[in-house]
C-alpha cells in the first residue's frame, strides 16, 4: 500500500506543472544519444505522447548527423567537417535530405505513434515552413574559431519561419515532427543546424519552453560545475570567454534566439537520462541548465 501511495504522490507532484503548461506549446530539440539508444528512444516517445495526453502541445525538431554520416560512408562520399559543420556540396545535400526527411523523420513519427501519439512528419519545404538562406561561412566559422575558413556549400540559416502549418496541426491535435531542411528563395534545399531551427521555431510559435536534449548534463563553468540557472544576458560573455565552446555554441545561440523571440524559458538537459523531458517539466528540482 505504501508503494501505491508513493506512486500517487508522484502524480500529485506533477499536477501543478500539468495545470501550468496545459494548452501551451513546448518545442523539443531531439538529438544525440537519445536518438540512437533504443531504451532512450522509447522513453523519449513515451514522454512526448504523455505530454500530448495531458494537454500540452509538443513540437519536435530533430537532427540526424550520425545517420547521414553512415549513409555517406556506404556511398563512398567523403565527409568533411570544418568547425563542427559538415561541408555540404550538392551530392551531400541530396543524401542529407534523403536521410533527414525520408528516413529519420519517418522513424521518429512511427516511434511516437507506436506509443499512442499522433505525429506528422514535416520538412522546412512543406508550406514554406522554413525559408533559408546560405550561411555566411566566413562569419560563422570565424565565430566558432574554426581552424580554416572555407565555403560550407549548401549549409543554411533560418531566414524566417512560417508557422501556419504547424499551428494548424497543433489545433488538430497532431504532434509535428520537423526535419531541419530549409528551402531558399532560390528554391535550393539547405541543411540547417537543428539547434538553430529549434530556437527559431520556438520563437515563431511563441512557445512556453524550448528544451534541448544533449549528451551532457547542461552548461558547465570552467571548473566543470553544472550551471543550474542562467540569464539570457549572460550568454554572450560565456561564449566570449570560452566557457561555452564547440557544439554547445549553437545550442546556446538557439536558446538566446528563442528567449529574444518571446519564449519564457529555455532548457539544455541531459538526453542520456531516461524520461529527461518529464523530469524537467514535472518536478520541482528539474535537471540541466535553465535559461531565463
mmCIF file of C-alpha atoms in Angstrom:
data_model
loop_
_atom_site.group_PDB
_atom_site.id
_atom_site.type_symbol
_atom_site.label_atom_id
_atom_site.label_comp_id
_atom_site.label_asym_id
_atom_site.label_seq_id
_atom_site.Cartn_x
_atom_site.Cartn_y
_atom_site.Cartn_z
ATOM 1 C CA UNK A 1 0.000 0.000 0.000
ATOM 2 C CA UNK A 2 2.832 2.440 0.828
ATOM 3 C CA UNK A 3 4.335 1.844 -2.631
ATOM 4 C CA UNK A 4 0.998 2.670 -4.241
ATOM 5 C CA UNK A 5 0.681 5.841 -2.171
ATOM 6 C CA UNK A 6 4.193 6.887 -3.286
ATOM 7 C CA UNK A 7 3.096 6.490 -6.902
ATOM 8 C CA UNK A 8 0.081 8.711 -6.268
ATOM 9 C CA UNK A 9 2.334 11.286 -4.569
ATOM 10 C CA UNK A 10 4.490 11.404 -7.688
ATOM 11 C CA UNK A 11 1.426 12.089 -9.810
ATOM 12 C CA UNK A 12 0.286 14.813 -7.422
ATOM 13 C CA UNK A 13 3.708 16.480 -7.581
ATOM 14 C CA UNK A 14 3.241 16.791 -11.346
ATOM 15 C CA UNK A 15 -0.281 18.268 -11.064
ATOM 16 C CA UNK A 16 0.644 21.973 -10.673
ATOM 17 C CA UNK A 17 3.010 21.732 -13.643
ATOM 18 C CA UNK A 18 0.397 19.997 -15.795
ATOM 19 C CA UNK A 19 -2.002 22.798 -14.870
ATOM 20 C CA UNK A 20 0.612 25.471 -15.622
ATOM 21 C CA UNK A 21 1.532 24.120 -19.053
ATOM 22 C CA UNK A 22 -1.907 22.915 -20.156
ATOM 23 C CA UNK A 23 -2.616 24.204 -23.662
ATOM 24 C CA UNK A 24 0.924 25.603 -24.015
ATOM 25 C CA UNK A 25 3.441 24.753 -26.756
ATOM 26 C CA UNK A 26 6.818 23.192 -25.950
ATOM 27 C CA UNK A 27 9.479 22.872 -28.662
ATOM 28 C CA UNK A 28 11.859 19.943 -28.116
ATOM 29 C CA UNK A 29 15.155 19.578 -29.976
ATOM 30 C CA UNK A 30 15.722 15.814 -30.276
ATOM 31 C CA UNK A 31 19.269 14.656 -30.925
ATOM 32 C CA UNK A 32 22.365 12.991 -29.541
ATOM 33 C CA UNK A 33 22.368 9.651 -27.762
ATOM 34 C CA UNK A 34 18.617 9.857 -27.168
ATOM 35 C CA UNK A 35 18.198 9.253 -30.923
ATOM 36 C CA UNK A 36 20.360 6.123 -31.145
ATOM 37 C CA UNK A 37 19.998 4.252 -27.845
ATOM 38 C CA UNK A 38 16.908 2.029 -28.101
ATOM 39 C CA UNK A 39 15.892 2.388 -24.456
ATOM 40 C CA UNK A 40 16.224 6.184 -24.613
ATOM 41 C CA UNK A 41 14.298 6.319 -27.889
ATOM 42 C CA UNK A 42 11.380 4.509 -26.292
ATOM 43 C CA UNK A 43 11.479 6.785 -23.229
ATOM 44 C CA UNK A 44 11.518 9.889 -25.456
ATOM 45 C CA UNK A 45 8.466 8.708 -27.400
ATOM 46 C CA UNK A 46 6.606 7.918 -24.180
ATOM 47 C CA UNK A 47 7.396 11.379 -22.805
ATOM 48 C CA UNK A 48 6.140 13.095 -25.951
ATOM 49 C CA UNK A 49 2.934 11.049 -26.060
ATOM 50 C CA UNK A 50 2.268 11.730 -22.379
ATOM 51 C CA UNK A 51 2.729 15.488 -22.864
ATOM 52 C CA UNK A 52 0.083 15.428 -25.571
ATOM 53 C CA UNK A 53 -2.343 13.367 -23.498
ATOM 54 C CA UNK A 54 -2.177 15.822 -20.572
ATOM 55 C CA UNK A 55 -2.986 18.762 -22.843
ATOM 56 C CA UNK A 56 0.489 20.115 -23.703
ATOM 57 C CA UNK A 57 1.485 20.722 -27.336
ATOM 58 C CA UNK A 58 4.932 19.242 -28.120
ATOM 59 C CA UNK A 59 6.696 20.206 -31.353
ATOM 60 C CA UNK A 60 9.772 18.115 -32.223
ATOM 61 C CA UNK A 61 12.768 19.336 -34.216
ATOM 62 C CA UNK A 62 15.319 16.584 -34.833
ATOM 63 C CA UNK A 63 18.869 16.135 -36.016
ATOM 64 C CA UNK A 64 20.433 13.127 -37.693
ATOM 65 C CA UNK A 65 24.165 13.684 -38.179
ATOM 66 C CA UNK A 66 25.312 10.115 -37.393
ATOM 67 C CA UNK A 67 22.725 8.632 -39.757
ATOM 68 C CA UNK A 68 23.830 10.997 -42.531
ATOM 69 C CA UNK A 69 27.466 10.081 -41.943
ATOM 70 C CA UNK A 70 26.668 6.368 -42.067
ATOM 71 C CA UNK A 71 24.958 6.574 -45.484
ATOM 72 C CA UNK A 72 27.661 8.855 -46.928
ATOM 73 C CA UNK A 73 30.236 6.273 -45.888
ATOM 74 C CA UNK A 74 28.274 3.457 -47.531
ATOM 75 C CA UNK A 75 28.032 5.520 -50.735
ATOM 76 C CA UNK A 76 31.771 6.299 -50.609
ATOM 77 C CA UNK A 77 31.091 10.028 -50.436
ATOM 78 C CA UNK A 78 33.783 11.815 -48.473
ATOM 79 C CA UNK A 79 32.613 13.630 -45.340
ATOM 80 C CA UNK A 80 34.479 16.685 -44.186
ATOM 81 C CA UNK A 81 33.839 18.864 -41.140
ATOM 82 C CA UNK A 82 35.121 22.375 -40.512
ATOM 83 C CA UNK A 83 34.387 23.984 -37.151
ATOM 84 C CA UNK A 84 31.924 21.184 -36.401
ATOM 85 C CA UNK A 85 29.934 21.910 -39.579
ATOM 86 C CA UNK A 86 29.545 19.376 -42.401
ATOM 87 C CA UNK A 87 30.790 20.724 -45.729
ATOM 88 C CA UNK A 88 27.736 20.127 -47.934
ATOM 89 C CA UNK A 89 28.121 20.013 -51.706
ATOM 90 C CA UNK A 90 25.132 19.196 -53.927
ATOM 91 C CA UNK A 91 25.710 15.423 -53.790
ATOM 92 C CA UNK A 92 25.983 15.520 -49.998
ATOM 93 C CA UNK A 93 22.875 17.721 -49.753
ATOM 94 C CA UNK A 94 20.878 15.101 -51.670
ATOM 95 C CA UNK A 95 21.935 12.491 -49.102
ATOM 96 C CA UNK A 96 21.227 14.849 -46.179
ATOM 97 C CA UNK A 97 17.688 15.454 -47.414
ATOM 98 C CA UNK A 98 17.094 11.779 -48.138
ATOM 99 C CA UNK A 99 18.222 10.733 -44.652
ATOM 100 C CA UNK A 100 16.661 13.525 -42.582
ATOM 101 C CA UNK A 101 13.323 13.783 -44.396
ATOM 102 C CA UNK A 102 12.865 10.323 -45.878
ATOM 103 C CA UNK A 103 14.294 8.128 -43.140
ATOM 104 C CA UNK A 104 14.964 9.696 -39.732
ATOM 105 C CA UNK A 105 11.843 11.866 -39.718
ATOM 106 C CA UNK A 106 9.547 8.969 -40.559
ATOM 107 C CA UNK A 107 11.180 6.699 -37.978
ATOM 108 C CA UNK A 108 10.534 9.280 -35.248
ATOM 109 C CA UNK A 109 6.925 9.658 -36.387
ATOM 110 C CA UNK A 110 6.453 5.884 -36.265
ATOM 111 C CA UNK A 111 8.072 5.669 -32.836
ATOM 112 C CA UNK A 112 5.835 8.349 -31.302
ATOM 113 C CA UNK A 113 2.733 6.861 -32.904
ATOM 114 C CA UNK A 114 3.618 3.410 -31.564
ATOM 115 C CA UNK A 115 3.243 4.887 -28.066
ATOM 116 C CA UNK A 116 -0.183 6.372 -28.733
ATOM 117 C CA UNK A 117 0.859 9.717 -30.171
ATOM 118 C CA UNK A 118 -0.488 11.232 -33.375
ATOM 119 C CA UNK A 119 2.651 12.539 -35.051
ATOM 120 C CA UNK A 120 3.058 14.032 -38.525
ATOM 121 C CA UNK A 121 6.403 14.500 -40.280
ATOM 122 C CA UNK A 122 7.417 17.753 -41.965
ATOM 123 C CA UNK A 123 10.463 19.364 -43.502
ATOM 124 C CA UNK A 124 11.096 23.062 -43.934
ATOM 125 C CA UNK A 125 9.925 22.721 -47.544
ATOM 126 C CA UNK A 126 6.357 21.893 -46.501
ATOM 127 C CA UNK A 127 4.221 25.014 -46.704
ATOM 128 C CA UNK A 128 7.441 27.074 -46.882
ATOM 129 C CA UNK A 129 7.768 26.325 -43.189
ATOM 130 C CA UNK A 130 11.481 27.210 -43.003
ATOM 131 C CA UNK A 131 12.732 29.774 -45.511
ATOM 132 C CA UNK A 132 16.512 29.546 -45.565
ATOM 133 C CA UNK A 133 19.477 31.412 -46.930
ATOM 134 C CA UNK A 134 23.070 30.343 -47.475
ATOM 135 C CA UNK A 135 25.146 30.859 -44.370
ATOM 136 C CA UNK A 136 28.000 33.363 -44.407
ATOM 137 C CA UNK A 137 30.765 30.779 -43.997
ATOM 138 C CA UNK A 138 33.477 33.306 -43.166
ATOM 139 C CA UNK A 139 31.485 34.982 -40.412
ATOM 140 C CA UNK A 140 30.128 31.740 -38.972
ATOM 141 C CA UNK A 141 33.415 29.840 -38.927
ATOM 142 C CA UNK A 142 35.323 32.818 -37.556
ATOM 143 C CA UNK A 143 32.893 32.976 -34.639
ATOM 144 C CA UNK A 144 33.424 29.269 -33.987
ATOM 145 C CA UNK A 145 37.214 29.847 -34.136
ATOM 146 C CA UNK A 146 37.450 27.179 -36.859
ATOM 147 C CA UNK A 147 40.971 26.150 -37.967
ATOM 148 C CA UNK A 148 40.238 27.162 -41.573
ATOM 149 C CA UNK A 149 37.679 29.281 -43.407
ATOM 150 C CA UNK A 150 36.102 27.693 -46.483
ATOM 151 C CA UNK A 151 32.779 27.702 -48.300
ATOM 152 C CA UNK A 152 30.453 25.265 -46.492
ATOM 153 C CA UNK A 153 28.251 24.768 -49.561
ATOM 154 C CA UNK A 154 24.530 24.172 -49.039
ATOM 155 C CA UNK A 155 24.612 24.950 -45.336
ATOM 156 C CA UNK A 156 21.950 27.480 -44.459
ATOM 157 C CA UNK A 157 20.496 29.538 -41.699
ATOM 158 C CA UNK A 158 16.869 30.327 -40.926
ATOM 159 C CA UNK A 159 15.736 33.489 -42.689
ATOM 160 C CA UNK A 160 12.160 33.205 -41.458
ATOM 161 C CA UNK A 161 9.669 30.658 -40.175
ATOM 162 C CA UNK A 162 6.110 30.483 -41.495
ATOM 163 C CA UNK A 163 4.434 28.584 -38.638
ATOM 164 C CA UNK A 164 0.884 28.349 -40.030
ATOM 165 C CA UNK A 165 1.134 24.662 -40.963
ATOM 166 C CA UNK A 166 2.474 23.778 -37.501
ATOM 167 C CA UNK A 167 -0.216 25.843 -35.784
ATOM 168 C CA UNK A 168 -2.934 24.108 -37.780
ATOM 169 C CA UNK A 169 -1.524 20.683 -36.934
ATOM 170 C CA UNK A 170 -1.458 21.565 -33.232
ATOM 171 C CA UNK A 171 -5.049 22.789 -33.407
ATOM 172 C CA UNK A 172 -5.967 19.414 -34.944
ATOM 173 C CA UNK A 173 -4.255 17.541 -32.063
ATOM 174 C CA UNK A 174 -1.266 16.338 -34.101
ATOM 175 C CA UNK A 175 2.373 16.273 -32.970
ATOM 176 C CA UNK A 176 4.573 17.968 -35.619
ATOM 177 C CA UNK A 177 7.994 16.377 -36.182
ATOM 178 C CA UNK A 178 10.253 18.694 -38.182
ATOM 179 C CA UNK A 179 13.399 17.862 -40.176
ATOM 180 C CA UNK A 180 15.864 20.790 -40.340
ATOM 181 C CA UNK A 181 15.950 21.167 -44.125
ATOM 182 C CA UNK A 182 15.037 24.646 -45.349
ATOM 183 C CA UNK A 183 14.027 25.985 -48.740
ATOM 184 C CA UNK A 184 15.796 29.012 -50.142
ATOM 185 C CA UNK A 185 14.202 31.778 -52.160
ATOM 186 C CA UNK A 186 16.375 30.354 -54.953
ATOM 187 C CA UNK A 187 14.401 27.078 -54.431
ATOM 188 C CA UNK A 188 17.548 25.250 -53.330
ATOM 189 C CA UNK A 189 17.414 22.957 -50.299
ATOM 190 C CA UNK A 190 19.680 23.898 -47.386
ATOM 191 C CA UNK A 191 20.973 21.850 -44.473
ATOM 192 C CA UNK A 192 20.439 23.852 -41.268
ATOM 193 C CA UNK A 193 21.750 23.170 -37.787
ATOM 194 C CA UNK A 194 18.831 21.554 -35.936
ATOM 195 C CA UNK A 195 19.577 23.505 -32.739
ATOM 196 C CA UNK A 196 19.163 26.802 -34.576
ATOM 197 C CA UNK A 197 15.963 25.604 -36.270
ATOM 198 C CA UNK A 198 14.534 24.655 -32.868
ATOM 199 C CA UNK A 199 15.302 28.102 -31.450
ATOM 200 C CA UNK A 200 13.714 29.945 -34.360
ATOM 201 C CA UNK A 201 10.716 27.584 -34.370
ATOM 202 C CA UNK A 202 10.129 28.169 -30.656
ATOM 203 C CA UNK A 203 10.243 31.936 -31.209
ATOM 204 C CA UNK A 204 7.865 31.800 -34.186
ATOM 205 C CA UNK A 205 5.366 29.687 -32.229
ATOM 206 C CA UNK A 206 5.717 31.836 -29.067
ATOM 207 C CA UNK A 207 6.343 28.588 -27.221
ATOM 208 C CA UNK A 208 6.271 28.386 -23.449
ATOM 209 C CA UNK A 209 9.525 26.428 -23.380
ATOM 210 C CA UNK A 210 12.395 25.298 -25.558
ATOM 211 C CA UNK A 211 14.016 22.044 -24.408
ATOM 212 C CA UNK A 212 17.323 20.946 -25.943
ATOM 213 C CA UNK A 213 18.333 17.292 -25.455
ATOM 214 C CA UNK A 214 22.127 16.910 -25.376
ATOM 215 C CA UNK A 215 24.778 14.383 -24.399
ATOM 216 C CA UNK A 216 25.987 16.407 -21.401
ATOM 217 C CA UNK A 217 24.415 17.448 -18.096
ATOM 218 C CA UNK A 218 23.965 21.031 -19.229
ATOM 219 C CA UNK A 219 26.166 24.135 -19.358
ATOM 220 C CA UNK A 220 29.164 23.878 -17.047
ATOM 221 C CA UNK A 221 31.572 26.511 -15.742
ATOM 222 C CA UNK A 222 35.325 26.286 -16.332
ATOM 223 C CA UNK A 223 35.708 24.113 -13.227
ATOM 224 C CA UNK A 224 33.228 21.604 -14.617
ATOM 225 C CA UNK A 225 30.359 22.520 -12.257
ATOM 226 C CA UNK A 226 26.838 22.493 -13.639
ATOM 227 C CA UNK A 227 25.279 25.941 -14.017
ATOM 228 C CA UNK A 228 21.692 25.288 -12.973
ATOM 229 C CA UNK A 229 20.281 28.677 -13.947
ATOM 230 C CA UNK A 230 21.422 31.490 -16.237
ATOM 231 C CA UNK A 231 20.035 34.750 -17.587
ATOM 232 C CA UNK A 232 19.963 35.432 -21.300
ATOM 233 C CA UNK A 233 22.241 38.460 -20.924
ATOM 234 C CA UNK A 234 24.985 36.197 -19.508
ATOM 235 C CA UNK A 235 25.228 34.049 -22.630
ATOM 236 C CA UNK A 236 27.427 36.243 -24.904
ATOM 237 C CA UNK A 237 30.103 36.513 -22.234
ATOM 238 C CA UNK A 238 30.103 32.742 -21.664
ATOM 239 C CA UNK A 239 30.815 32.266 -25.370
ATOM 240 C CA UNK A 240 33.407 35.059 -25.465
ATOM 241 C CA UNK A 241 35.429 33.705 -22.523
ATOM 242 C CA UNK A 242 35.341 30.109 -23.787
ATOM 243 C CA UNK A 243 33.092 28.685 -21.073
ATOM 244 C CA UNK A 244 30.702 27.744 -23.884
ATOM 245 C CA UNK A 245 32.526 26.314 -26.898
ATOM 246 C CA UNK A 246 32.259 23.880 -29.794
ATOM 247 C CA UNK A 247 28.912 22.185 -30.306
ATOM 248 C CA UNK A 248 27.405 23.940 -27.285
ATOM 249 C CA UNK A 249 27.606 27.311 -29.077
ATOM 250 C CA UNK A 250 24.696 26.691 -31.494
ATOM 251 C CA UNK A 251 22.618 25.304 -28.628
ATOM 252 C CA UNK A 252 23.199 28.424 -26.543
ATOM 253 C CA UNK A 253 22.546 30.664 -29.553
ATOM 254 C CA UNK A 254 19.305 28.791 -30.204
ATOM 255 C CA UNK A 255 18.214 29.400 -26.607
ATOM 256 C CA UNK A 256 19.133 33.065 -26.949
ATOM 257 C CA UNK A 257 17.101 33.439 -30.163
ATOM 258 C CA UNK A 258 14.108 31.712 -28.593
ATOM 259 C CA UNK A 259 14.148 33.920 -25.486
ATOM 260 C CA UNK A 260 14.559 37.077 -27.565
ATOM 261 C CA UNK A 261 11.552 35.919 -29.594
ATOM 262 C CA UNK A 262 9.297 35.687 -26.541
ATOM 263 C CA UNK A 263 9.836 32.151 -25.243
ATOM 264 C CA UNK A 264 9.667 32.202 -21.450
ATOM 265 C CA UNK A 265 12.349 29.616 -20.617
ATOM 266 C CA UNK A 266 14.927 27.517 -22.419
ATOM 267 C CA UNK A 267 16.486 24.362 -21.042
ATOM 268 C CA UNK A 268 19.602 22.420 -22.003
ATOM 269 C CA UNK A 269 19.229 18.968 -20.466
ATOM 270 C CA UNK A 270 20.890 15.558 -20.493
ATOM 271 C CA UNK A 271 19.111 13.359 -23.031
ATOM 272 C CA UNK A 272 21.085 10.346 -21.780
ATOM 273 C CA UNK A 273 18.795 10.294 -18.719
ATOM 274 C CA UNK A 274 15.600 8.295 -19.221
ATOM 275 C CA UNK A 275 12.455 10.456 -19.215
ATOM 276 C CA UNK A 276 14.560 13.620 -19.001
ATOM 277 C CA UNK A 277 11.753 15.671 -20.552
ATOM 278 C CA UNK A 278 9.281 14.702 -17.832
ATOM 279 C CA UNK A 279 11.901 15.209 -15.123
ATOM 280 C CA UNK A 280 12.463 18.758 -16.353
ATOM 281 C CA UNK A 281 8.827 19.678 -16.808
ATOM 282 C CA UNK A 282 7.086 17.949 -13.922
ATOM 283 C CA UNK A 283 9.471 18.044 -10.951
ATOM 284 C CA UNK A 284 10.441 20.858 -8.610
ATOM 285 C CA UNK A 285 14.176 20.224 -8.995
ATOM 286 C CA UNK A 286 14.284 19.884 -12.773
ATOM 287 C CA UNK A 287 17.521 18.853 -14.499
ATOM 288 C CA UNK A 288 20.185 20.502 -16.626
ATOM 289 C CA UNK A 289 20.537 24.248 -17.166
ATOM 290 C CA UNK A 290 17.593 26.627 -17.397
ATOM 291 C CA UNK A 291 17.978 29.966 -19.150
ATOM 292 C CA UNK A 292 15.543 32.788 -18.450
#
